[in-house]
PDB file of C-alpha atoms in Angstrom:
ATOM      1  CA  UNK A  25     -32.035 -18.458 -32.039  1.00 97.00           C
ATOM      2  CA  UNK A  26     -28.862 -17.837 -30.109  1.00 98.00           C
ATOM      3  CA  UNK A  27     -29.060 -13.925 -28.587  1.00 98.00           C
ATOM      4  CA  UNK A  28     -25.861 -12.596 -27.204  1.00 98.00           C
ATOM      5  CA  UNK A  29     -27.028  -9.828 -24.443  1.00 98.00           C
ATOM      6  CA  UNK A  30     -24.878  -6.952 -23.585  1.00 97.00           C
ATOM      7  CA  UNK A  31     -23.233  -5.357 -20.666  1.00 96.00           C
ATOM      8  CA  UNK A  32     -25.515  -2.135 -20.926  1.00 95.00           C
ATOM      9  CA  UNK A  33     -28.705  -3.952 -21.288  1.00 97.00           C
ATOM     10  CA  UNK A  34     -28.114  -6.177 -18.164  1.00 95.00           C
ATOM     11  CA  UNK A  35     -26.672  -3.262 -16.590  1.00 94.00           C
ATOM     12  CA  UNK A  36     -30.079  -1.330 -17.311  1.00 94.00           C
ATOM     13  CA  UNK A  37     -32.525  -4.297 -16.720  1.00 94.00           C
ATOM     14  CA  UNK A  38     -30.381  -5.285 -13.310  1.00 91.00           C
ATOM     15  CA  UNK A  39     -30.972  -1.576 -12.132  1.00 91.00           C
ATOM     16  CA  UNK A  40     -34.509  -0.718 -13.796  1.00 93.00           C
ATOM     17  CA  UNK A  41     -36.647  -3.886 -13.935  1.00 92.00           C
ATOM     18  CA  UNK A  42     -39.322  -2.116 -15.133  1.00 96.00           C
ATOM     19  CA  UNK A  43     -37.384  -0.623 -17.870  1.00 97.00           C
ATOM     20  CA  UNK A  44     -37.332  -1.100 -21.837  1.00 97.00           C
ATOM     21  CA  UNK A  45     -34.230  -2.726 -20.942  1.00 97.00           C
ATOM     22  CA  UNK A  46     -35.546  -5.306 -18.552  1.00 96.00           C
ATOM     23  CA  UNK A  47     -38.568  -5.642 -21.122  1.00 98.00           C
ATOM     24  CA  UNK A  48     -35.905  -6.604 -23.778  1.00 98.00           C
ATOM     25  CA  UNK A  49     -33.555  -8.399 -21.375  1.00 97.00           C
ATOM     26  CA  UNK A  50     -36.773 -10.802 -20.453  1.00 95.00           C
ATOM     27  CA  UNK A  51     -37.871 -11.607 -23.625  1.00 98.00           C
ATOM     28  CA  UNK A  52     -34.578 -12.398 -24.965  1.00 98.00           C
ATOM     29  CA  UNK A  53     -34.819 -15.363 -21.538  1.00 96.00           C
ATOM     30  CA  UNK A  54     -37.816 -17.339 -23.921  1.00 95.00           C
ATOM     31  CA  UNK A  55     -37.758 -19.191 -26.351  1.00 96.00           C
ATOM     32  CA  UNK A  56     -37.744 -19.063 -29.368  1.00 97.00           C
ATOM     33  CA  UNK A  57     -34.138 -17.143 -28.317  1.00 98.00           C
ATOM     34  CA  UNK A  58     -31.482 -18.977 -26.596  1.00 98.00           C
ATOM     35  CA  UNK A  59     -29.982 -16.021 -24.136  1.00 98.00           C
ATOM     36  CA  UNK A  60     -25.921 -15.717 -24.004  1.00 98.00           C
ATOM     37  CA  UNK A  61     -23.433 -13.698 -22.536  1.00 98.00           C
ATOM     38  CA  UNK A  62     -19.559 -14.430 -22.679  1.00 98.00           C
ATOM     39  CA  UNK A  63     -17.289 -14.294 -19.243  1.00 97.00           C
ATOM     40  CA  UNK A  64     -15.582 -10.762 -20.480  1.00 97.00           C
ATOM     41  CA  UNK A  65     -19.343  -9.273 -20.525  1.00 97.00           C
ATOM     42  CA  UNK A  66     -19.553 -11.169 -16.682  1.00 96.00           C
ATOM     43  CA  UNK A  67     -16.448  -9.569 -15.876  1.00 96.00           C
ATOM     44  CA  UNK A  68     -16.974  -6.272 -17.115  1.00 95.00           C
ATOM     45  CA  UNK A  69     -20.402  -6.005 -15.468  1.00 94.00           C
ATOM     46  CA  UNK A  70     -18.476  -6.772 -12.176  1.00 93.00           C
ATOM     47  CA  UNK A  71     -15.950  -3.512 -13.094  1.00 94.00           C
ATOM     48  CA  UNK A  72     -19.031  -1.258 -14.131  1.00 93.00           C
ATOM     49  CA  UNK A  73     -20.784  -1.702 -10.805  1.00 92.00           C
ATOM     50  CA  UNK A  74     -17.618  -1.384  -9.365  1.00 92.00           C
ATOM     51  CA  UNK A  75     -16.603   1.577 -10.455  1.00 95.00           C
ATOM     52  CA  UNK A  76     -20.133   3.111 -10.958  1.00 94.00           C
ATOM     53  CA  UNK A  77     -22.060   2.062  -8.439  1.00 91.00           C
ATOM     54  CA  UNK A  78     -20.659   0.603  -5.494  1.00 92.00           C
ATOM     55  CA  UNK A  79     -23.243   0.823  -3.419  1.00 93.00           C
ATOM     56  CA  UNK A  80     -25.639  -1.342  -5.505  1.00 90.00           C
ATOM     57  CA  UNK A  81     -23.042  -4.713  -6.071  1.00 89.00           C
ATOM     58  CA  UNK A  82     -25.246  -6.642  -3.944  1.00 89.00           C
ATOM     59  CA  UNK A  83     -28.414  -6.079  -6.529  1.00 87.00           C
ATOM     60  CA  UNK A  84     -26.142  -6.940  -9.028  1.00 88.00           C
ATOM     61  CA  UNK A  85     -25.322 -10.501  -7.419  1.00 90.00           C
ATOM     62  CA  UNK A  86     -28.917 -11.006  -7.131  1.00 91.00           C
ATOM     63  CA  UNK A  87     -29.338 -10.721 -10.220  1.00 90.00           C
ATOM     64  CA  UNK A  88     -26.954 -12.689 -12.333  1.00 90.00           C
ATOM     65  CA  UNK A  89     -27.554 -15.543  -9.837  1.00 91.00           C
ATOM     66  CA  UNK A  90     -30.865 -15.624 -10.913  1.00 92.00           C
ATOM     67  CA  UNK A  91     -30.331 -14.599 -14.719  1.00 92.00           C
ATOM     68  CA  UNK A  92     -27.298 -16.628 -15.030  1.00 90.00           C
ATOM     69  CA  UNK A  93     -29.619 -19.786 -14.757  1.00 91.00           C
ATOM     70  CA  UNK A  94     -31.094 -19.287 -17.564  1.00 92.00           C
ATOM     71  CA  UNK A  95     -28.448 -17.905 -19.928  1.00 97.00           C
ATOM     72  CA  UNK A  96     -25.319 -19.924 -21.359  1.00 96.00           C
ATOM     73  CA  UNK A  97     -21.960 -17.867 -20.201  1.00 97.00           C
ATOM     74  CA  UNK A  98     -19.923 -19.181 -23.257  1.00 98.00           C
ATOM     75  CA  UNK A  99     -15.771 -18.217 -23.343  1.00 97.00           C
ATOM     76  CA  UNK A 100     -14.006 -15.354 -25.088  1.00 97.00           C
ATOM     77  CA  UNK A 101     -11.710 -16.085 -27.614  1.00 96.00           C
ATOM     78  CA  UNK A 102      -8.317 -14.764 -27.171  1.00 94.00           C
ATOM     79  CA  UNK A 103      -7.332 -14.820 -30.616  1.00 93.00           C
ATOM     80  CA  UNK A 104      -8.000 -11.488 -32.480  1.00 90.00           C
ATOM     81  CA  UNK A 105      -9.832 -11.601 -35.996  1.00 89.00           C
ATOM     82  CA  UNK A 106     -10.532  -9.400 -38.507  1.00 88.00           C
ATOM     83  CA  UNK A 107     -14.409  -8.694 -37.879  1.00 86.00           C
ATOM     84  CA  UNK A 108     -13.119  -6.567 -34.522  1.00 87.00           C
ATOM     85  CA  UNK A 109     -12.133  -3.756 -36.161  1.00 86.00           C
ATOM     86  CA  UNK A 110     -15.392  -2.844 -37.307  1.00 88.00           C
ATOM     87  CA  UNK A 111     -15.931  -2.160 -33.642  1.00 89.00           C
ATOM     88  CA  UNK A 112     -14.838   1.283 -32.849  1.00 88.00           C
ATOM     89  CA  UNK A 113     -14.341   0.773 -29.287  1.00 90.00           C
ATOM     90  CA  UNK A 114     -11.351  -1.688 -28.824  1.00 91.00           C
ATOM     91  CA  UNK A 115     -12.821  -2.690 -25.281  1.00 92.00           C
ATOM     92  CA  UNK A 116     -16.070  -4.134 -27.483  1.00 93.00           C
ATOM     93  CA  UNK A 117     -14.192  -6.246 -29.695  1.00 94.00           C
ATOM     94  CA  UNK A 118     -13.827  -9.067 -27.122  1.00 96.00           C
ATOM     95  CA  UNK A 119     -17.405  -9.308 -27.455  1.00 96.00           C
ATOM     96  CA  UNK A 120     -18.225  -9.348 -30.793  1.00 95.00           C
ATOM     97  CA  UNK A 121     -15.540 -12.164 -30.975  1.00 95.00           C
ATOM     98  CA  UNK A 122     -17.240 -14.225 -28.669  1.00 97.00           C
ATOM     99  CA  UNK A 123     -20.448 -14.229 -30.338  1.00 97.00           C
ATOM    100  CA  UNK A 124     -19.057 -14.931 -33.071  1.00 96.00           C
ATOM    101  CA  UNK A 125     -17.413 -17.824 -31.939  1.00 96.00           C
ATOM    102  CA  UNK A 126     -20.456 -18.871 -29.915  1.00 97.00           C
ATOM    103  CA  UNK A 127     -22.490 -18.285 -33.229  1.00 97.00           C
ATOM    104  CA  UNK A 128     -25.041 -16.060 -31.885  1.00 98.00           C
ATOM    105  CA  UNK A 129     -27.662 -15.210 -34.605  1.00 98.00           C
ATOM    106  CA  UNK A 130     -28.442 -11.305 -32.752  1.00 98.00           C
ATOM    107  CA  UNK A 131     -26.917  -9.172 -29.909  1.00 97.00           C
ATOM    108  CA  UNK A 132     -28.760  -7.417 -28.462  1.00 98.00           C
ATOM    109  CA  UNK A 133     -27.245  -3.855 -27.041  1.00 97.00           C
ATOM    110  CA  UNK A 134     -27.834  -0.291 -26.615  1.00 95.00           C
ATOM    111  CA  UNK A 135     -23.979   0.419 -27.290  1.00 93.00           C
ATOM    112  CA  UNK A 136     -23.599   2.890 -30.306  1.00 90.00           C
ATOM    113  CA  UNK A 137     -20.268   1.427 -31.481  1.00 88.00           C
ATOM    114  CA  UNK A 138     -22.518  -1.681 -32.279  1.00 92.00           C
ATOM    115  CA  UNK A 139     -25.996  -0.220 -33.362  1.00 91.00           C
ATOM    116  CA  UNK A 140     -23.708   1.881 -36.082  1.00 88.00           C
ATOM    117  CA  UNK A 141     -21.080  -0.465 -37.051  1.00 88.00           C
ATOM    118  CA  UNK A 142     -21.514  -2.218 -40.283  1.00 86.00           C
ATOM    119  CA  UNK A 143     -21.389  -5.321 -38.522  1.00 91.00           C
ATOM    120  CA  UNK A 144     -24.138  -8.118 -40.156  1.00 92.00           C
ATOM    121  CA  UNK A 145     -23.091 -11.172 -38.154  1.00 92.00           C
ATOM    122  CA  UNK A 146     -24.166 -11.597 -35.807  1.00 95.00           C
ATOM    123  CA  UNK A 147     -26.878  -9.273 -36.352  1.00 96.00           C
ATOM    124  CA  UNK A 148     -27.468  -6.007 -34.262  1.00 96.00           C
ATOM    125  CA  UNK A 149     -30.171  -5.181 -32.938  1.00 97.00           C
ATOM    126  CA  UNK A 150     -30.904  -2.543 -30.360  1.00 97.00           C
ATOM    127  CA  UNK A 151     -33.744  -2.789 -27.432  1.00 97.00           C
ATOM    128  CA  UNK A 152     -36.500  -1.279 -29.057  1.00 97.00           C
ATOM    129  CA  UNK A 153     -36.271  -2.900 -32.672  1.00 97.00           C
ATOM    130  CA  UNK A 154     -36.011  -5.950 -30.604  1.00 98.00           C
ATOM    131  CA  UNK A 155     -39.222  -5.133 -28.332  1.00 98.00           C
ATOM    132  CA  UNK A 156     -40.911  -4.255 -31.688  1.00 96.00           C
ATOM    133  CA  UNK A 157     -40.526  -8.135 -32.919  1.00 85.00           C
TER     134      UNK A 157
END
């Protein structure tokens, strides 16, 4: 079961491993889920620690080196679709069309613009609901 993992989970489980976050981020690592992220996520995570905290990029390379072992970094499509503007959040949409195209069967995220879009495929699911399986 392919699980596309979001920016603000990673962010979360890359600066609270003991988090609900890191709980979530974990589990999505074995099987039976196939972990994915696409290179805008990978690029944005980059920006966010950037921007938000600077002083913590090295913790951040530590960790996707590790985590990027283990999880497939698939391509963003550049070609718009339809499906995106259920997204709220234009700077989202890249993602949902990448796990789309990557045919992820859940995506995990705590964004809001996802958990309360009427978005069915891939599936939603935010980090508790998904602890909770």
């Amino acid at each position: 079961m392919k699980i596309m993992i979001d920016t603000n989970v990673i962010i979360s489980a890359a600066l609270f491993p003991n988090g609900k976050a890191a709980k979530a981020f974990f589990k999505a690592m074995i099987p039976p889920y196939e972990p994915i992220v696409c290179d805008y996520i990978v690029d944005e995570l980059h920006r966010k620690f950037h921007e938000k905290f600077p002083e913590k990029q090295s913790e951040l390379e530590t960790f996707l080196f590790q985590a990027l072992s283990f999880i497939d970094v698939v391509k963003t499509p550049e070609e718009m679709i339809a499906a995106e503007n259920k997204v709220r959040d234009v700077k989202d949409r890249p993602i949902l069309r990448a796990a789309l195209d990557a045919h992820a069967d859940l995506f995990l995220t705590g964004d809001k613009d996802f958990l309360e879009s009427s978005i069915i495929d891939p599936r939603i699911i935010g980090v508790a609901e998904f602890l909770e399986r």
